[in-house]
Amino acid sequence: MSPSALNGETAVGPEGPRQKSRATIDTIRVGCIAMVEKDGQARRAEILSIRDTKSGRQFYCNFDNFNKRLDEWVPVKRIDFDQDVEWPNPEKDKPKDGKGKNSTAPKRKVVGNKAQKRPGKREQSVASEAVTPHPWPDFTDSQPQSKAPSTPRDLEPKAGETPGANGDDMDVDEDESTLEVKKEGGGFSREAEIEKLRTGGSMTQNPTELARIRNISKVQFGQWDLFPWYFSPYPEAFTQEDVIFICEFCLSYYGDKKSFCRHRSKCTLQHPPGNEIYRDDYVSFFEIDGRRQRTWCRNLCLISKMFLDHKTLYYDVDPFLFYVMTQKSEKGHHLVGYFSKEKESADGYNVACILTLPQYQRKGFGRLLIQFSYELSKIEGKLGSPEKPLSDLGLLSYRQYWSENILELLLECNERDEKSSIEQISSTLAMTTQDVEHTLQALKMQVYHKGEHKLVIPESLIKLREKTKQKQKRFIAPERIQWKPPVFTASSRTWGW
Ligand code: ACO
Ligand code: ZN
C-alpha cells in the first residue's frame, strides 16, 4: 500500500474563510496553507514549522487528508509560490504560546500555532472504503497509511565502559517530583507541556497545545533502525541528535554511541522486568507493574509514543500493568509489542494502549496481543474492550479480530446446531455486547424477521473464511497462561500484599 490521500482523512487548516494572496519564501509563515508537492502531486499542506538548514530553508508540512505520520520537512522548491496561500486567521489561529507570530522565517525551530486536533475532526468519518464497505462506529480519527518498515542493521553495538545515567535503575518506588503545569487562561506553553509529559503526570495531551512535529529522526534499537512516526517527549537535548540509541532490554536511551556502548557492556537485563506469565515456542508474555518498574515502563511509553498519535497515552504509569510480548534468541527476550491495561478501569477497558513495534507489524503479532488481552478478560470473568478512540491501525486490527472470532464461533454453533445470541457470543469471547453488535451489523449478519432478530451468516463470509483459513495463523494457547488476576487496593493501586 503506498501512502496516498484517503477519503475521510482529516483536513488541514481551521474551518471558515481565510485570506488568500501570494506569498514569498520570506513572507510565508507558520500556519499558512500552501500548495506543496507530495509524491509528484500538488497538495494542500499546512506549514507547521520553518527552519534554516545548510541546504536552505525547509518547511514542516502536514498534508490535507494524509495521516500525520506522513508529515515531512520539504525544501522551498516543493512549494508552489505561483499560487495563493491561505493566511492564518490572526484571531482564530493565534499561537497559544506566543510563538510563530513573526512573518519572517525564524532562525530557530518554531512549533505550530494551534490545536492539532480541532473540534469536529474526530467526528469526521473514518472507515476506509477499501478496507470494509460496512458501517462501523467511528472510534478513530484517521486513516490507514502504510509506512516503510524499519530496516534491520547487521551490526550490534560494541560494548563500552560504564552505564549511562538514565534509565538503567530498576526502581520500585522512585521519588516523584511531578511538575505541575498551571492552566492559565486555558493555555499551556509548549515547553511546559513537553516538560509535563516528560517528567510526570498523565500523558493526556492538552487539546490546545500539542507537539505537532516529529522530534526524533532515527532510533537504533537492538538490531533495528526505527524511523519514528510521531512526536515523543524525550528530553530536548535528544532531539538534536541524528540518531538516538535505546537499549532493547532496559529501554534506557542515549544520545551518543559511546555512552550507549558503555551502558551495553554493563547492562545485565535480558528480559522485561516482570513475571513471565506465558510461554510457547513462538512468544512469551511478561507482566510488569507500572508502579514497581516505573522507569522501565516510562521508557516503554516513550518508545511507543513515537508510533502512537493517540489521544491519551499515559506517562503516569503507576495505575497500569504492562503486558509485554517478546521473542527469544540466545541474546535474550526481544521486545515485539505490548499492551497496557489499567489496574482498575471504570469503563471496563481491557487495553489502554497497544503497539507492535514497526519492524514486527503486519505479521500477526497484533492479533496475538489482542487475543491475549481477551484471554485475560476471560480469566477475570469480565467483558473487555479497548480504550477509545482507537487509532486507524488499531481499528483495523480490532475489526479483524472481532470479525474473525465472532464468525468462527457462529460457524461452530451452526455445526452443532446450537442457537446463538449476542449475549452468548459476548460472554464466550469476553467481548462487550456493543462490540459484538457493531461487528454483526458491519458484517450484515443481523436480520430482523417477523419481529424476531436473527443471526445469519452470508455465504460470502463462509467463502472468505475458507480462504483465510489457508493462511497459517498463530494463536495464544489459553491453557499456557499462568496468571491470576492481581488484587490491588483501590487507593494505592498497587499490589495487595
Ligand atoms: N493495513 C491494513 N490492515 C491492517 C494493517 C494495515 N497497515 N495493520 C493491521 N491490519 C489488520 C489486518 O486485517 C490484519 O490481519 P491480516 O494481516 O490477516 O490481514 C489485522 O489487522 C491484524 O494484523 P497484525 O499483523 O496482527 O497486527 P500488527 O502486529 O501490525 O499490530 C497494531 C496492529 C498494534 C495496531 C499496529 O499497527 C501498531 O502498533 N500500530 C501503531 C500503534 C497503534 O496505532 N496502536 C493502536 C492504538 S489504539 C489503542 O491503543 C487502544
Ligand atoms: Zn540496558
PDB file of N, CA, C and O in Angstrom, residues 220-265:
ATOM      1  N   GLN A 220      18.224   3.726  17.092  1.00  0.00           N
ATOM      2  CA  GLN A 220      18.850   2.412  16.990  1.00  0.00           C
ATOM      3  C   GLN A 220      18.358   1.571  18.157  1.00  0.00           C
ATOM      4  O   GLN A 220      18.521   1.950  19.316  1.00  0.00           O
ATOM      5  N   PHE A 221      17.732   0.460  17.818  1.00  0.00           N
ATOM      6  CA  PHE A 221      17.089  -0.375  18.839  1.00  0.00           C
ATOM      7  C   PHE A 221      17.426  -1.833  18.536  1.00  0.00           C
ATOM      8  O   PHE A 221      16.923  -2.396  17.565  1.00  0.00           O
ATOM      9  N   GLY A 222      18.305  -2.429  19.358  1.00  0.00           N
ATOM     10  CA  GLY A 222      18.737  -3.790  19.065  1.00  0.00           C
ATOM     11  C   GLY A 222      19.332  -3.827  17.675  1.00  0.00           C
ATOM     12  O   GLY A 222      20.134  -2.961  17.311  1.00  0.00           O
ATOM     13  N   GLN A 223      18.903  -4.768  16.862  1.00  0.00           N
ATOM     14  CA  GLN A 223      19.469  -4.862  15.516  1.00  0.00           C
ATOM     15  C   GLN A 223      18.707  -4.017  14.493  1.00  0.00           C
ATOM     16  O   GLN A 223      18.918  -4.130  13.296  1.00  0.00           O
ATOM     17  N   TRP A 224      17.813  -3.182  14.989  1.00  0.00           N
ATOM     18  CA  TRP A 224      16.953  -2.433  14.074  1.00  0.00           C
ATOM     19  C   TRP A 224      17.204  -0.927  14.116  1.00  0.00           C
ATOM     20  O   TRP A 224      17.536  -0.384  15.158  1.00  0.00           O
ATOM     21  N   ASP A 225      17.001  -0.306  12.972  1.00  0.00           N
ATOM     22  CA  ASP A 225      16.892   1.147  12.935  1.00  0.00           C
ATOM     23  C   ASP A 225      15.414   1.472  12.811  1.00  0.00           C
ATOM     24  O   ASP A 225      14.747   0.993  11.894  1.00  0.00           O
ATOM     25  N   LEU A 226      14.910   2.251  13.725  1.00  0.00           N
ATOM     26  CA  LEU A 226      13.494   2.632  13.677  1.00  0.00           C
ATOM     27  C   LEU A 226      13.378   4.079  13.226  1.00  0.00           C
ATOM     28  O   LEU A 226      14.177   4.926  13.621  1.00  0.00           O
ATOM     29  N   PHE A 227      12.364   4.357  12.433  1.00  0.00           N
ATOM     30  CA  PHE A 227      12.116   5.726  11.984  1.00  0.00           C
ATOM     31  C   PHE A 227      10.768   6.180  12.549  1.00  0.00           C
ATOM     32  O   PHE A 227       9.720   5.776  12.063  1.00  0.00           O
ATOM     33  N   PRO A 228      10.823   6.965  13.616  1.00  0.00           N
ATOM     34  CA  PRO A 228       9.582   7.326  14.319  1.00  0.00           C
ATOM     35  C   PRO A 228       8.552   8.008  13.416  1.00  0.00           C
ATOM     36  O   PRO A 228       8.909   8.649  12.436  1.00  0.00           O
ATOM     37  N   TRP A 229       7.305   7.842  13.810  1.00  0.00           N
ATOM     38  CA  TRP A 229       6.196   8.444  13.064  1.00  0.00           C
ATOM     39  C   TRP A 229       5.735   9.763  13.691  1.00  0.00           C
ATOM     40  O   TRP A 229       5.262  10.649  13.004  1.00  0.00           O
ATOM     41  N   TYR A 230       5.817   9.825  15.029  1.00  0.00           N
ATOM     42  CA  TYR A 230       5.222  10.964  15.730  1.00  0.00           C
ATOM     43  C   TYR A 230       6.170  11.522  16.797  1.00  0.00           C
ATOM     44  O   TYR A 230       7.159  10.899  17.146  1.00  0.00           O
ATOM     45  N   PHE A 231       5.768  12.642  17.319  1.00  0.00           N
ATOM     46  CA  PHE A 231       6.466  13.268  18.437  1.00  0.00           C
ATOM     47  C   PHE A 231       6.484  12.349  19.656  1.00  0.00           C
ATOM     48  O   PHE A 231       5.501  11.671  19.940  1.00  0.00           O
ATOM     49  N   SER A 232       7.593  12.368  20.365  1.00  0.00           N
ATOM     50  CA  SER A 232       7.634  11.688  21.660  1.00  0.00           C
ATOM     51  C   SER A 232       8.447  12.547  22.629  1.00  0.00           C
ATOM     52  O   SER A 232       9.487  13.084  22.244  1.00  0.00           O
ATOM     53  N   PRO A 233       7.974  12.705  23.859  1.00  0.00           N
ATOM     54  CA  PRO A 233       8.594  13.673  24.764  1.00  0.00           C
ATOM     55  C   PRO A 233       9.939  13.253  25.363  1.00  0.00           C
ATOM     56  O   PRO A 233      10.123  13.264  26.580  1.00  0.00           O
ATOM     57  N   TYR A 234      10.890  12.886  24.530  1.00  0.00           N
ATOM     58  CA  TYR A 234      12.260  12.682  25.013  1.00  0.00           C
ATOM     59  C   TYR A 234      12.824  14.047  25.384  1.00  0.00           C
ATOM     60  O   TYR A 234      12.377  15.075  24.849  1.00  0.00           O
ATOM     61  N   PRO A 235      13.818  14.089  26.263  1.00  0.00           N
ATOM     62  CA  PRO A 235      14.397  15.380  26.630  1.00  0.00           C
ATOM     63  C   PRO A 235      14.864  16.145  25.391  1.00  0.00           C
ATOM     64  O   PRO A 235      15.349  15.545  24.433  1.00  0.00           O
ATOM     65  N   GLU A 236      14.717  17.443  25.465  1.00  0.00           N
ATOM     66  CA  GLU A 236      15.021  18.329  24.342  1.00  0.00           C
ATOM     67  C   GLU A 236      16.392  18.018  23.715  1.00  0.00           C
ATOM     68  O   GLU A 236      16.531  17.986  22.493  1.00  0.00           O
ATOM     69  N   ALA A 237      17.401  17.777  24.562  1.00  0.00           N
ATOM     70  CA  ALA A 237      18.758  17.557  24.041  1.00  0.00           C
ATOM     71  C   ALA A 237      18.789  16.403  23.043  1.00  0.00           C
ATOM     72  O   ALA A 237      19.558  16.417  22.077  1.00  0.00           O
ATOM     73  N   PHE A 238      17.935  15.405  23.252  1.00  0.00           N
ATOM     74  CA  PHE A 238      17.951  14.232  22.378  1.00  0.00           C
ATOM     75  C   PHE A 238      17.412  14.550  20.982  1.00  0.00           C
ATOM     76  O   PHE A 238      17.718  13.866  20.026  1.00  0.00           O
ATOM     77  N   THR A 239      16.619  15.591  20.901  1.00  0.00           N
ATOM     78  CA  THR A 239      16.002  15.891  19.615  1.00  0.00           C
ATOM     79  C   THR A 239      17.009  16.523  18.648  1.00  0.00           C
ATOM     80  O   THR A 239      16.745  16.632  17.467  1.00  0.00           O
ATOM     81  N   GLN A 240      18.143  16.935  19.170  1.00  0.00           N
ATOM     82  CA  GLN A 240      19.187  17.489  18.292  1.00  0.00           C
ATOM     83  C   GLN A 240      19.984  16.375  17.620  1.00  0.00           C
ATOM     84  O   GLN A 240      20.732  16.615  16.691  1.00  0.00           O
ATOM     85  N   GLU A 241      19.859  15.156  18.122  1.00  0.00           N
ATOM     86  CA  GLU A 241      20.686  14.061  17.615  1.00  0.00           C
ATOM     87  C   GLU A 241      20.121  13.497  16.314  1.00  0.00           C
ATOM     88  O   GLU A 241      18.918  13.437  16.134  1.00  0.00           O
ATOM     89  N   ASP A 242      21.040  13.059  15.429  1.00  0.00           N
ATOM     90  CA  ASP A 242      20.592  12.405  14.194  1.00  0.00           C
ATOM     91  C   ASP A 242      20.015  11.034  14.520  1.00  0.00           C
ATOM     92  O   ASP A 242      19.110  10.546  13.860  1.00  0.00           O
ATOM     93  N   VAL A 243      20.604  10.420  15.536  1.00  0.00           N
ATOM     94  CA  VAL A 243      20.116   9.096  15.919  1.00  0.00           C
ATOM     95  C   VAL A 243      20.202   8.973  17.437  1.00  0.00           C
ATOM     96  O   VAL A 243      21.130   9.510  18.050  1.00  0.00           O
ATOM     97  N   ILE A 244      19.209   8.367  18.043  1.00  0.00           N
ATOM     98  CA  ILE A 244      19.328   8.069  19.469  1.00  0.00           C
ATOM     99  C   ILE A 244      19.425   6.553  19.631  1.00  0.00           C
ATOM    100  O   ILE A 244      18.969   5.789  18.771  1.00  0.00           O
ATOM    101  N   PHE A 245      20.058   6.145  20.714  1.00  0.00           N
ATOM    102  CA  PHE A 245      20.334   4.724  20.935  1.00  0.00           C
ATOM    103  C   PHE A 245      19.513   4.258  22.123  1.00  0.00           C
ATOM    104  O   PHE A 245      19.569   4.872  23.185  1.00  0.00           O
ATOM    105  N   ILE A 246      18.751   3.206  21.920  1.00  0.00           N
ATOM    106  CA  ILE A 246      17.947   2.686  23.023  1.00  0.00           C
ATOM    107  C   ILE A 246      18.355   1.255  23.309  1.00  0.00           C
ATOM    108  O   ILE A 246      18.449   0.430  22.387  1.00  0.00           O
ATOM    109  N   CYS A 247      18.615   0.974  24.595  1.00  0.00           N
ATOM    110  CA  CYS A 247      18.949  -0.395  24.982  1.00  0.00           C
ATOM    111  C   CYS A 247      17.666  -1.218  24.848  1.00  0.00           C
ATOM    112  O   CYS A 247      16.648  -0.886  25.456  1.00  0.00           O
ATOM    113  N   GLU A 248      17.733  -2.280  24.063  1.00  0.00           N
ATOM    114  CA  GLU A 248      16.492  -3.013  23.778  1.00  0.00           C
ATOM    115  C   GLU A 248      15.978  -3.806  24.976  1.00  0.00           C
ATOM    116  O   GLU A 248      14.859  -4.311  24.948  1.00  0.00           O
ATOM    117  N   PHE A 249      16.782  -3.915  26.020  1.00  0.00           N
ATOM    118  CA  PHE A 249      16.329  -4.673  27.185  1.00  0.00           C
ATOM    119  C   PHE A 249      15.858  -3.779  28.331  1.00  0.00           C
ATOM    120  O   PHE A 249      14.778  -3.973  28.861  1.00  0.00           O
ATOM    121  N   CYS A 250      16.685  -2.766  28.696  1.00  0.00           N
ATOM    122  CA  CYS A 250      16.238  -1.921  29.808  1.00  0.00           C
ATOM    123  C   CYS A 250      15.564  -0.651  29.290  1.00  0.00           C
ATOM    124  O   CYS A 250      15.025   0.119  30.071  1.00  0.00           O
ATOM    125  N   LEU A 251      15.613  -0.444  27.979  1.00  0.00           N
ATOM    126  CA  LEU A 251      14.923   0.657  27.293  1.00  0.00           C
ATOM    127  C   LEU A 251      15.477   2.044  27.634  1.00  0.00           C
ATOM    128  O   LEU A 251      14.857   3.056  27.305  1.00  0.00           O
ATOM    129  N   SER A 252      16.632   2.110  28.278  1.00  0.00           N
ATOM    130  CA  SER A 252      17.206   3.437  28.543  1.00  0.00           C
ATOM    131  C   SER A 252      17.763   4.003  27.241  1.00  0.00           C
ATOM    132  O   SER A 252      18.121   3.263  26.324  1.00  0.00           O
ATOM    133  N   TYR A 253      17.821   5.326  27.182  1.00  0.00           N
ATOM    134  CA  TYR A 253      18.152   5.973  25.913  1.00  0.00           C
ATOM    135  C   TYR A 253      19.391   6.838  26.032  1.00  0.00           C
ATOM    136  O   TYR A 253      19.669   7.413  27.085  1.00  0.00           O
ATOM    137  N   TYR A 254      20.113   6.920  24.924  1.00  0.00           N
ATOM    138  CA  TYR A 254      21.395   7.615  24.896  1.00  0.00           C
ATOM    139  C   TYR A 254      21.500   8.439  23.626  1.00  0.00           C
ATOM    140  O   TYR A 254      21.073   8.005  22.559  1.00  0.00           O
ATOM    141  N   GLY A 255      22.092   9.615  23.766  1.00  0.00           N
ATOM    142  CA  GLY A 255      22.264  10.486  22.610  1.00  0.00           C
ATOM    143  C   GLY A 255      23.570  10.227  21.894  1.00  0.00           C
ATOM    144  O   GLY A 255      23.749  10.627  20.747  1.00  0.00           O
ATOM    145  N   ASP A 256      24.520   9.583  22.563  1.00  0.00           N
ATOM    146  CA  ASP A 256      25.762   9.293  21.843  1.00  0.00           C
ATOM    147  C   ASP A 256      26.150   7.838  22.001  1.00  0.00           C
ATOM    148  O   ASP A 256      25.873   7.185  23.011  1.00  0.00           O
ATOM    149  N   LYS A 257      26.797   7.368  20.975  1.00  0.00           N
ATOM    150  CA  LYS A 257      27.067   5.950  20.852  1.00  0.00           C
ATOM    151  C   LYS A 257      27.999   5.442  21.947  1.00  0.00           C
ATOM    152  O   LYS A 257      27.832   4.322  22.433  1.00  0.00           O
ATOM    153  N   LYS A 258      28.959   6.309  22.315  1.00  0.00           N
ATOM    154  CA  LYS A 258      29.961   5.892  23.310  1.00  0.00           C
ATOM    155  C   LYS A 258      29.292   5.539  24.639  1.00  0.00           C
ATOM    156  O   LYS A 258      29.525   4.467  25.191  1.00  0.00           O
ATOM    157  N   SER A 259      28.437   6.446  25.115  1.00  0.00           N
ATOM    158  CA  SER A 259      27.806   6.150  26.402  1.00  0.00           C
ATOM    159  C   SER A 259      26.852   4.980  26.273  1.00  0.00           C
ATOM    160  O   SER A 259      26.688   4.190  27.209  1.00  0.00           O
ATOM    161  N   PHE A 260      26.243   4.871  25.104  1.00  0.00           N
ATOM    162  CA  PHE A 260      25.363   3.723  24.889  1.00  0.00           C
ATOM    163  C   PHE A 260      26.165   2.415  24.971  1.00  0.00           C
ATOM    164  O   PHE A 260      25.749   1.458  25.632  1.00  0.00           O
ATOM    165  N   CYS A 261      27.318   2.389  24.311  1.00  0.00           N
ATOM    166  CA  CYS A 261      28.137   1.174  24.321  1.00  0.00           C
ATOM    167  C   CYS A 261      28.620   0.855  25.733  1.00  0.00           C
ATOM    168  O   CYS A 261      28.650  -0.304  26.145  1.00  0.00           O
ATOM    169  N   ARG A 262      28.984   1.914  26.452  1.00  0.00           N
ATOM    170  CA  ARG A 262      29.382   1.708  27.853  1.00  0.00           C
ATOM    171  C   ARG A 262      28.228   1.066  28.617  1.00  0.00           C
ATOM    172  O   ARG A 262      28.400   0.124  29.357  1.00  0.00           O
ATOM    173  N   HIS A 263      27.043   1.602  28.388  1.00  0.00           N
ATOM    174  CA  HIS A 263      25.864   1.046  29.054  1.00  0.00           C
ATOM    175  C   HIS A 263      25.674  -0.426  28.688  1.00  0.00           C
ATOM    176  O   HIS A 263      25.460  -1.267  29.558  1.00  0.00           O
ATOM    177  N   ARG A 264      25.766  -0.729  27.408  1.00  0.00           N
ATOM    178  CA  ARG A 264      25.526  -2.106  26.964  1.00  0.00           C
ATOM    179  C   ARG A 264      26.494  -3.089  27.617  1.00  0.00           C
ATOM    180  O   ARG A 264      26.147  -4.226  27.892  1.00  0.00           O
ATOM    181  N   SER A 265      27.709  -2.612  27.862  1.00  0.00           N
ATOM    182  CA  SER A 265      28.693  -3.528  28.458  1.00  0.00           C
ATOM    183  C   SER A 265      28.332  -3.847  29.910  1.00  0.00           C
ATOM    184  O   SER A 265      28.780  -4.841  30.457  1.00  0.00           O
TER     185      SER A 265
END
